[in-house]
Amino acid sequence: EQAQHHHAGHEAVVQQPVHARNDVKFEPEQMNVPNRAVEEVQAEPPRKKEHVAPPKSNEKEEEEESPRDSNAPGENGRAVSITKEKLSEEERKKYDEGWKNNAYNQYASDMISLHRSLPDTRDKECRSIEYLKKLPDTSVVICFHNEAWSVLLRTVHSVIDRSPPHLLKEIILVDDFSDMEHLGKPLEDYMAKLGKVKIVRGKQREGLIRARLSGFSVATADVVTFLDSHCECTKGWLEPLLDRIARNESYVVCPVIDVIDDETLRYQYSKASSTSIGGFDWNMQFSWHAIPDYLRKTRSSDVMPVPSPTMAGGLFSISRKYFEKLGTYDPGMDIWGGENLELSFRVWMCGGVLEIVPCSHVGHIFRKRSPYKWRSGVNVVKKNAIRVAEVWMDDYKNYYYERFNYDLGDYGDVSARKELRKNLKCKSFKWYIEHVYPELFVPGESIASGEVRSKAKPMCVDSPADHRNYHKTVKMWPCHNQGGNQFWMLSKSGEIRRDDGCLDYSGGDGVIIYPCHGQKGNQEWQYREDNALFHVNTQKCAEVSTDGKALQMKKCTGIDRQIWYWKRIS
Ligand code: UD2
Ligand code: MN
């Protein structure tokens, strides 16, 4: 029923056949057209070999790709385990430095071949797909700020080793003002020998957004592919991406991002059946999700490209001309963050399609902290996000702004980006939510929002509601009027929530944060006329403790400590 509803909302626009997510289809019947000219082919899927006879199992394909010394550290994507306690003092120093400088285990990486072998990460079905014969070529743009030698080089080699030479026109390394010595002349000399690699260096730290722009400005291939500087491409990663763009210039495509463990460098890959897609929350954080049911139902195979509301940001391919036409990136964004949502919104709202391609896998080292310096005195991530909200989110931007009580600060001039949106005649953010991300919880549908203040004490319900805090007890804290951890929404279905975390009470004294499950039960609340916060299941009321510090659940008595005020109530 839901799927039909979204179909009904589809608007047909002549030049761009594909607009909403369920219209992005992959039809196996149409797949047998050899050598068709690129221009003629529109939104078609990769062509596959006959299903009738299963492809002959090709032993070479099953085997590791380069069995150099298959026992060497890290080969076939294996973990390198190091007992740091057993290292000599000198080695231990290197080990600790490696972690400190990179926020991953550089010492382990240094033990691994720059050409290490990886498992074939693709689902069986992917291996028999035949892509268009004539594919566009690509420039691969990799920007870095202080990356470890072995990690950066392994990234570059994995691109060269695993891309068909005629499709890889060049690699553009953009040095965003690194100060590690090996990234100077040694890098230059090394890359000169490889051919195909250009190095671009800026005169000051620009941040990844402007660094990518300077790399883009020298790119010459049909497609531009962006990668982080700590990636490993797997066999067959490139063709499925280029194939989509060959079929439709306005497809912007991302590989599946596999996890390279920050400690052991183990390459861990996911199956096509568990491909995640990108979303975001009203705090402007990117998040991963399972494919929603209404979309899953329209899919005949797990290896079909999946339309995704957003991209993680680091790894994607886009037609060079189309990126230009779409307005590349917002050069007013500093250092890190926000550009991924900005481009995602822009692609969808301005006529393109954003997809994750399950047959393309690239590994990435996910770090728990960022090792490099940020601009001091400015919250650049927030500033970037406000630029996105101002330009793209229409009135929906207020859901983000109320999270920090409209304390916008100086986010610079966005008039050029607003102009761009106008010139491209992009759709509204409402359209985007309804057609591309209908599963997102929209706060506007909430009954009340903002801080939840006690009548008896100057205290507010306070908790980080993100996944790291699930199961933690919700506390009281002096009201600070800045939103943040004191921002809550009461949904129509009775949840008290922030993003995906809900106030949950299952008996006993304390209320915890738990992933919202939409099943009412422990997560069903009522904000009553008498200003009590009533828990339906247990018939108890929220009460601030006598010392003001704890939030407890007690028999409803109507005392002042059970009286609560929401900042906004509709
Ligand atoms: C994710 C993206 C990243 C980017 C970011 C949001 C993935 C896997 N990664 O964060 O590409 O979209 O979200 O902005 O999707 N860098 C510079 N100059 C800087 C800072 C970073 O060149 O001032 C480089 C850095 O060396 C790296 C890339 O930019 O190659 C991304 O930075 P990151 O790895 O710290 O970001 P990540 O993966 O946490
Ligand atoms: Mn990264």
XYZ file of C-alpha atoms and ligand atoms in Angstrom:
610
model
C 0.000 0.000 0.000
C 2.786 2.338 0.920
C 4.608 1.582 -2.304
C 1.536 2.523 -4.316
C 1.184 5.718 -2.437
C 4.651 6.776 -3.426
C 4.104 5.774 -6.994
C 1.085 8.002 -7.129
C 3.252 10.932 -6.146
C 5.608 10.478 -9.054
C 5.702 13.381 -11.436
C 6.645 12.693 -15.017
C 9.224 15.102 -16.338
C 10.306 14.706 -19.905
C 14.099 14.978 -19.949
C 14.754 12.991 -16.822
C 12.911 9.721 -16.878
C 13.757 8.758 -13.351
C 12.743 10.829 -10.392
C 11.576 9.073 -7.321
C 13.244 6.146 -5.696
C 10.847 3.424 -6.643
C 11.058 4.407 -10.223
C 14.692 3.476 -10.322
C 14.320 0.032 -11.767
C 16.471 -2.754 -12.962
C 14.738 -5.078 -15.332
C 16.498 -8.320 -16.153
C 14.403 -8.867 -19.320
C 15.878 -5.838 -20.996
C 19.395 -6.901 -20.457
C 20.529 -8.518 -23.678
C 21.561 -5.754 -26.004
C 25.196 -6.071 -26.972
C 27.248 -3.099 -28.042
C 24.488 -0.589 -27.863
C 25.714 2.947 -28.263
C 25.978 4.658 -24.930
C 23.777 7.561 -25.939
C 20.869 5.359 -26.833
C 20.701 3.622 -23.546
C 18.775 5.297 -20.810
C 18.003 4.029 -17.363
C 18.896 0.435 -17.963
C 20.509 -2.088 -15.753
C 23.733 -3.896 -16.406
C 23.333 -6.659 -18.943
C 23.669 -10.125 -17.520
C 24.630 -13.402 -19.050
C 21.902 -15.972 -19.561
C 20.405 -17.211 -16.371
C 19.598 -20.612 -17.846
C 23.023 -22.148 -17.596
C 24.891 -20.987 -14.532
C 28.201 -19.431 -15.497
C 30.983 -22.011 -15.595
C 32.790 -21.805 -12.360
C 36.029 -20.195 -13.281
C 38.576 -21.440 -10.852
C 40.857 -18.494 -11.338
C 38.092 -16.193 -10.300
C 37.465 -17.984 -7.057
C 41.057 -17.940 -6.063
C 42.940 -15.095 -4.399
C 43.992 -12.626 -6.996
C 47.752 -12.556 -6.525
C 49.019 -15.394 -4.435
C 52.387 -13.683 -3.984
C 53.015 -15.144 -0.564
C 49.600 -15.917 0.729
C 50.945 -16.178 4.259
C 52.371 -12.689 4.306
C 50.725 -10.285 6.772
C 47.346 -8.955 5.696
C 47.120 -10.983 2.481
C 43.652 -11.817 1.267
C 42.428 -9.003 3.487
C 43.352 -10.857 6.659
C 43.865 -9.212 10.013
C 47.318 -8.412 11.322
C 47.377 -8.958 15.042
C 50.123 -7.468 17.064
C 50.664 -7.989 20.760
C 51.954 -4.565 21.538
C 53.190 -5.636 24.960
C 55.669 -7.941 23.257
C 57.232 -5.241 21.103
C 60.672 -3.888 21.916
C 60.736 -0.439 23.397
C 61.713 1.114 20.106
C 59.050 -0.748 18.128
C 56.469 0.058 20.737
C 57.248 3.715 20.264
C 56.615 3.423 16.521
C 53.409 1.580 17.210
C 52.086 4.267 19.549
C 53.166 7.089 17.251
C 51.365 5.418 14.359
C 48.104 5.414 16.274
C 48.585 8.929 17.518
C 49.294 10.434 14.100
C 46.634 8.613 12.139
C 43.952 7.358 14.511
C 44.478 3.919 12.987
C 47.146 1.293 13.345
C 49.823 2.524 10.963
C 52.282 -0.007 12.361
C 50.074 -2.839 11.158
C 49.601 -1.194 7.772
C 53.360 -0.847 7.373
C 53.690 -4.627 7.657
C 51.289 -5.243 4.782
C 52.171 -5.286 1.092
C 51.159 -2.194 -0.867
C 49.616 -4.631 -3.320
C 48.037 -6.986 -0.849
C 45.443 -9.371 -2.180
C 41.813 -9.091 -1.146
C 38.972 -11.556 -1.228
C 36.525 -11.218 -4.100
C 33.871 -9.262 -2.263
C 31.224 -9.465 -4.916
C 28.158 -11.616 -4.737
C 28.186 -14.515 -7.208
C 25.495 -12.825 -9.229
C 27.721 -9.798 -9.791
C 30.496 -11.857 -11.293
C 28.423 -12.835 -14.287
C 27.101 -9.398 -15.140
C 28.361 -8.038 -18.422
C 28.701 -4.307 -18.432
C 28.423 -2.078 -21.447
C 31.313 -2.565 -23.852
C 31.840 1.118 -24.223
C 32.260 2.673 -20.813
C 33.343 6.213 -20.038
C 36.792 6.612 -18.503
C 37.429 8.166 -15.111
C 39.745 10.464 -13.227
C 40.133 9.347 -9.632
C 40.504 12.265 -7.237
C 41.992 11.482 -3.849
C 42.605 14.307 -1.445
C 44.573 13.901 1.739
C 45.841 15.787 4.683
C 48.663 13.945 6.419
C 48.083 10.339 5.516
C 50.472 7.505 6.423
C 52.724 6.479 3.535
C 51.710 2.833 3.357
C 48.013 3.625 3.603
C 48.065 6.320 0.933
C 50.160 4.209 -1.418
C 48.004 1.149 -0.917
C 45.015 3.287 -1.877
C 46.720 4.405 -5.071
C 47.951 0.925 -5.981
C 44.594 -0.647 -5.363
C 43.092 1.797 -7.844
C 45.750 1.057 -10.459
C 45.859 -2.682 -9.851
C 42.131 -3.197 -9.950
C 40.912 -0.807 -12.631
C 40.969 -1.700 -16.322
C 43.783 0.542 -17.645
C 41.731 2.026 -20.453
C 39.056 3.142 -17.985
C 41.467 4.781 -15.577
C 42.632 7.942 -17.256
C 44.468 9.439 -14.291
C 44.710 9.616 -10.553
C 44.770 13.093 -9.094
C 46.286 13.308 -5.636
C 45.406 16.537 -3.897
C 47.670 17.362 -1.003
C 45.714 19.560 1.343
C 48.751 21.193 2.899
C 50.181 18.181 4.671
C 53.272 18.635 6.791
C 54.466 15.034 6.986
C 57.816 14.782 5.276
C 57.176 11.631 3.275
C 54.334 13.401 1.481
C 56.714 15.912 -0.097
C 59.511 14.919 -2.465
C 59.392 11.199 -1.699
C 55.772 11.096 -2.799
C 56.546 13.085 -5.922
C 59.365 10.725 -6.913
C 57.350 7.634 -6.201
C 54.347 8.779 -8.186
C 56.412 9.970 -11.131
C 57.389 6.341 -11.718
C 53.824 5.127 -11.818
C 52.653 7.406 -14.613
C 48.966 8.350 -14.579
C 49.315 10.121 -11.231
C 49.128 13.894 -10.959
C 49.867 15.651 -7.708
C 48.118 18.927 -6.926
C 49.260 20.950 -3.950
C 47.579 23.927 -2.353
C 49.277 26.841 -0.645
C 47.187 26.616 2.476
C 44.896 24.215 4.263
C 41.585 24.275 2.464
C 39.671 21.371 3.896
C 38.432 18.437 1.907
C 35.690 20.273 0.039
C 37.856 22.900 -1.616
C 40.682 20.373 -1.977
C 38.368 18.141 -3.976
C 37.382 21.148 -6.067
C 40.984 21.865 -6.973
C 41.467 18.218 -7.934
C 38.300 18.345 -9.984
C 39.469 21.445 -11.818
C 42.337 19.519 -13.437
C 40.377 16.330 -14.121
C 39.969 15.470 -17.792
C 38.143 12.131 -17.973
C 34.428 11.635 -18.666
C 33.701 10.654 -15.088
C 35.219 11.800 -11.837
C 35.534 9.327 -9.000
C 36.299 10.578 -5.519
C 37.962 8.411 -2.902
C 39.328 9.011 0.594
C 43.045 8.519 1.040
C 42.682 5.353 3.160
C 40.765 3.066 0.831
C 41.279 -0.220 -0.977
C 39.437 -0.946 -4.183
C 38.428 -4.513 -4.861
C 38.249 -6.509 -8.048
C 35.591 -5.203 -10.409
C 34.868 -2.108 -8.343
C 34.923 0.365 -11.209
C 32.928 -1.130 -14.066
C 29.553 -1.256 -12.295
C 29.879 2.412 -11.348
C 30.823 3.576 -14.826
C 28.129 1.411 -16.351
C 25.399 3.284 -14.506
C 26.720 6.645 -15.626
C 27.058 5.394 -19.206
C 23.358 4.633 -19.114
C 22.331 7.909 -17.610
C 24.522 10.912 -17.110
C 22.533 12.085 -14.122
C 23.198 8.978 -12.050
C 25.522 9.615 -9.166
C 26.788 6.314 -7.857
C 28.490 5.053 -4.742
C 30.201 1.730 -4.137
C 29.381 -0.311 -1.075
C 31.826 0.879 1.551
C 33.433 -2.085 3.267
C 35.154 -1.744 6.599
C 38.909 -1.954 6.881
C 39.470 -2.440 10.584
C 41.358 0.481 12.118
C 43.337 -1.848 14.368
C 44.040 -5.004 12.376
C 43.489 -3.702 8.826
C 41.247 -6.683 8.256
C 39.089 -6.232 5.167
C 35.534 -6.991 6.127
C 32.870 -7.024 3.467
C 29.126 -7.202 3.427
C 26.772 -9.224 1.277
C 24.509 -7.606 -1.289
C 21.516 -8.755 0.762
C 22.594 -6.487 3.608
C 23.414 -3.410 1.543
C 22.721 -0.281 3.574
C 21.548 3.019 2.236
C 22.215 6.534 3.484
C 19.925 8.755 5.488
C 20.277 11.693 7.840
C 18.671 13.010 10.993
C 17.524 16.464 12.052
C 20.820 17.094 13.690
C 22.249 16.860 10.165
C 24.108 13.668 10.880
C 24.522 11.096 8.177
C 23.316 7.593 9.094
C 23.070 4.123 7.553
C 19.791 2.238 7.202
C 18.413 -1.013 5.953
C 16.500 -0.759 2.683
C 12.920 0.090 3.681
C 10.249 -2.515 2.977
C 8.396 -0.547 0.339
C 11.590 -0.399 -1.723
C 12.701 -3.917 -0.986
C 9.426 -5.163 -2.452
C 10.230 -3.550 -5.787
C 13.609 -5.285 -6.052
C 13.994 -8.492 -8.004
C 17.622 -8.979 -7.001
C 19.892 -7.875 -4.176
C 22.571 -6.814 -6.622
C 20.410 -4.165 -8.266
C 21.629 -0.629 -7.655
C 19.638 0.891 -4.783
C 18.453 4.479 -4.768
C 19.710 6.114 -1.601
C 18.484 9.359 0.000
C 22.047 10.411 0.867
C 25.647 9.370 0.406
C 28.343 8.963 3.053
C 30.395 11.412 1.033
C 33.844 10.022 0.446
C 33.416 7.505 -2.309
C 31.398 8.149 -5.439
C 31.481 8.593 -9.202
C 29.793 11.334 -11.159
C 29.906 12.451 -14.767
C 32.379 15.321 -14.971
C 30.003 17.428 -17.058
C 27.064 16.668 -14.823
C 28.991 17.582 -11.673
C 29.863 20.875 -13.316
C 26.278 21.461 -14.395
C 25.025 20.675 -10.886
C 27.350 23.263 -9.366
C 30.151 20.976 -8.043
C 30.504 21.747 -4.324
C 29.860 24.764 -2.150
C 33.327 26.368 -1.859
C 32.158 28.161 1.282
C 32.423 24.935 3.250
C 35.496 24.371 5.383
C 37.540 21.331 6.419
C 35.003 18.526 6.749
C 31.322 17.736 6.880
C 28.018 18.648 5.297
C 29.119 18.438 1.668
C 27.777 14.890 1.447
C 24.247 15.909 2.433
C 24.447 19.023 0.291
C 25.336 17.037 -2.808
C 22.768 14.352 -1.997
C 19.912 16.847 -1.660
C 21.054 18.670 -4.759
C 21.280 15.536 -6.892
C 17.768 14.410 -6.011
C 16.086 17.797 -5.955
C 17.660 18.937 -9.212
C 16.767 15.962 -11.365
C 19.432 13.334 -10.710
C 19.471 9.960 -9.020
C 21.766 8.855 -6.229
C 22.472 5.161 -5.948
C 24.491 2.592 -4.114
C 25.777 -0.127 -6.397
C 26.022 -3.458 -4.549
C 28.412 -4.993 -7.076
C 31.053 -2.346 -6.466
C 33.026 -2.657 -3.236
C 35.653 -0.323 -1.857
C 37.120 -0.630 1.622
C 37.662 2.355 3.890
C 39.388 2.708 7.238
C 36.756 4.128 9.577
C 38.356 6.014 12.419
C 37.038 6.714 15.879
C 38.515 10.175 16.006
C 39.883 12.618 13.527
C 43.687 12.856 13.747
C 44.131 16.203 12.071
C 43.799 19.802 13.216
C 40.528 21.652 12.835
C 39.991 25.367 12.619
C 40.004 26.744 16.148
C 37.191 28.869 17.464
C 34.620 27.883 14.826
C 32.363 24.891 14.715
C 32.957 24.214 11.030
C 30.709 21.175 10.914
C 27.783 23.212 12.205
C 28.616 26.108 9.929
C 28.717 23.813 6.895
C 25.451 22.188 7.916
C 23.731 25.556 8.293
C 24.820 26.445 4.763
C 23.161 23.245 3.568
C 19.996 23.914 5.545
C 19.711 27.551 4.432
C 19.971 26.723 0.762
C 18.230 23.388 0.427
C 15.876 22.628 3.277
C 13.203 25.335 3.017
C 11.132 25.506 6.215
C 12.416 22.109 7.268
C 15.634 23.845 8.279
C 13.878 24.899 11.458
C 13.834 21.324 12.729
C 17.594 21.502 12.727
C 17.795 25.033 14.057
C 15.527 24.388 17.009
C 17.993 21.756 18.126
C 20.357 24.568 19.072
C 17.792 27.239 19.711
C 18.409 29.135 16.471
C 21.902 30.151 17.508
C 23.090 30.258 13.879
C 26.261 32.298 14.236
C 28.076 33.496 11.123
C 27.699 30.977 8.327
C 28.898 33.245 5.533
C 27.198 34.192 2.288
C 25.004 31.575 0.629
C 23.428 33.775 -2.038
C 25.395 32.149 -4.873
C 24.156 28.715 -3.836
C 20.568 29.943 -3.610
C 20.983 31.355 -7.089
C 22.238 27.991 -8.270
C 19.176 26.270 -6.868
C 16.971 28.734 -8.684
C 18.798 28.382 -11.975
C 18.689 24.618 -11.859
C 14.943 24.819 -11.139
C 15.226 22.306 -8.370
C 12.311 20.752 -6.552
C 11.342 21.518 -2.961
C 12.694 19.812 0.112
C 9.159 18.644 0.804
C 9.230 16.806 -2.497
C 12.541 15.241 -1.532
C 11.244 13.998 1.816
C 8.016 12.665 0.379
C 9.497 10.923 -2.631
C 13.017 10.063 -1.711
C 13.024 9.648 2.048
C 9.433 8.999 3.151
C 10.615 6.775 6.004
C 12.201 9.743 7.780
C 10.490 10.876 10.998
C 9.420 14.468 10.427
C 9.257 16.485 13.662
C 6.500 18.732 12.303
C 4.201 15.879 12.951
C 5.042 16.055 16.659
C 2.682 17.358 19.331
C 5.308 19.070 21.439
C 9.018 19.805 21.211
C 11.943 21.506 22.900
C 13.097 21.270 26.475
C 10.998 19.493 29.086
C 11.247 21.619 32.216
C 10.180 20.695 35.722
C 7.802 23.021 37.565
C 9.405 22.259 40.920
C 13.065 22.756 39.991
C 14.973 24.706 37.294
C 15.870 21.351 35.812
C 15.305 19.733 32.411
C 15.197 16.164 31.115
C 18.690 15.634 29.740
C 20.409 12.853 27.815
C 22.442 12.278 24.713
C 19.958 10.210 22.700
C 22.346 8.775 20.150
C 23.080 5.084 19.760
C 26.123 5.228 21.998
C 23.808 6.012 24.874
C 21.152 3.416 24.397
C 20.280 1.783 27.721
C 21.674 4.677 29.713
C 19.483 6.275 32.356
C 17.997 9.640 31.526
C 18.965 12.350 33.998
C 17.923 15.838 35.022
C 20.255 18.762 34.411
C 19.946 22.535 34.874
C 17.973 23.904 31.927
C 20.361 25.661 29.528
C 17.990 26.760 26.790
C 20.365 25.582 24.064
C 18.504 22.532 22.879
C 21.115 19.825 22.396
C 20.698 17.063 24.947
C 17.617 18.770 26.329
C 15.703 18.759 23.066
C 12.826 16.281 22.934
C 9.829 15.698 20.714
C 6.521 14.125 21.581
C 5.317 12.250 18.518
C 1.697 11.703 17.611
C 2.055 8.063 18.508
C 3.206 8.954 22.016
C 6.956 8.610 21.709
C 9.242 11.057 23.454
C 12.193 11.043 21.131
C 15.201 12.657 19.552
C 16.211 11.194 16.192
C 16.073 7.427 16.592
C 16.285 7.321 20.398
C 13.140 7.102 22.550
C 12.428 7.478 26.256
C 11.704 3.964 27.374
C 10.418 2.759 30.730
C 10.126 -0.879 31.665
C 9.506 -0.768 35.404
C 11.762 0.081 38.298
C 12.916 3.602 38.849
C 14.716 4.903 35.822
C 13.844 5.853 32.282
C 16.342 4.856 29.615
C 17.062 5.728 25.989
C 16.230 2.949 23.581
C 15.968 2.752 19.792
C 12.448 3.821 18.835
C 10.536 0.715 17.837
C 7.146 2.196 17.002
C 5.358 -0.522 18.966
C 4.143 1.744 21.792
C 4.635 -0.567 24.814
C 7.426 0.821 26.964
C 7.706 3.848 24.712
C 4.166 5.209 24.929
C 3.672 8.475 26.812
C 0.961 11.061 27.210
C 1.434 14.701 28.019
C -1.774 15.234 29.940
C -3.865 18.364 30.409
C -2.679 18.538 33.999
C 0.914 18.719 32.628
C 1.842 15.268 33.835
C 4.099 13.027 31.738
C 2.116 9.839 31.907
C 3.464 6.416 30.961
C 0.542 4.452 29.523
C 1.774 0.910 30.042
C 2.580 1.272 33.732
C 0.136 4.097 34.504
C 2.945 5.949 36.285
C 4.031 9.577 36.086
C 7.473 11.081 35.570
C 8.723 12.824 38.700
C 11.860 14.794 39.438
C 13.662 13.529 42.556
C 13.755 15.768 45.648
C 17.404 16.643 44.980
C 16.459 17.569 41.415
C 18.993 15.246 39.786
C 17.035 12.159 38.880
C 14.049 11.419 36.704
C 11.892 8.793 38.388
C 8.645 7.027 37.647
C 6.076 7.175 40.451
C 2.425 6.763 41.139
C 0.601 9.801 39.721
C -0.190 12.271 42.516
C -0.198 15.654 40.806
C 2.497 17.172 43.045
C 4.678 19.912 41.562
C 7.514 17.477 40.990
C 5.247 15.702 38.504
C 4.428 18.831 36.570
C 6.318 19.480 33.330
C 6.437 22.221 30.721
C 7.387 21.646 27.084
C 8.990 24.519 25.276
C 6.599 24.222 22.321
C 3.218 22.625 22.355
C 0.848 22.604 19.412
C 33.155 10.971 5.716
C 33.565 10.683 4.296
C 34.465 11.807 3.831
C 33.706 13.108 3.855
C 33.186 13.319 5.251
C 32.254 14.495 5.380
C 33.413 8.343 3.698
C 34.031 7.011 3.789
N 34.136 9.369 4.203
O 34.186 11.126 6.687
O 34.935 11.590 2.535
O 32.656 13.099 2.926
O 32.444 12.220 5.704
O 32.858 15.673 5.030
O 32.337 8.467 3.179
N 40.929 15.680 4.244
C 41.582 16.734 3.641
N 41.603 17.944 4.279
C 41.009 18.146 5.489
C 40.316 17.067 6.087
C 40.288 15.843 5.426
O 42.136 16.594 2.556
O 41.070 19.248 6.006
C 40.885 14.385 3.553
C 41.296 13.187 4.393
O 42.683 12.974 4.354
C 40.476 12.073 3.778
C 39.219 12.780 3.285
O 39.529 14.150 3.211
O 41.126 11.469 2.702
C 38.038 12.570 4.214
O 38.365 12.851 5.550
P 38.127 11.777 6.712
O 38.639 10.471 6.300
O 38.635 12.351 7.970
O 36.558 11.734 6.725
P 35.571 10.505 7.155
O 35.930 9.300 6.411
O 35.540 10.450 8.604
Mn 37.801 8.661 5.574
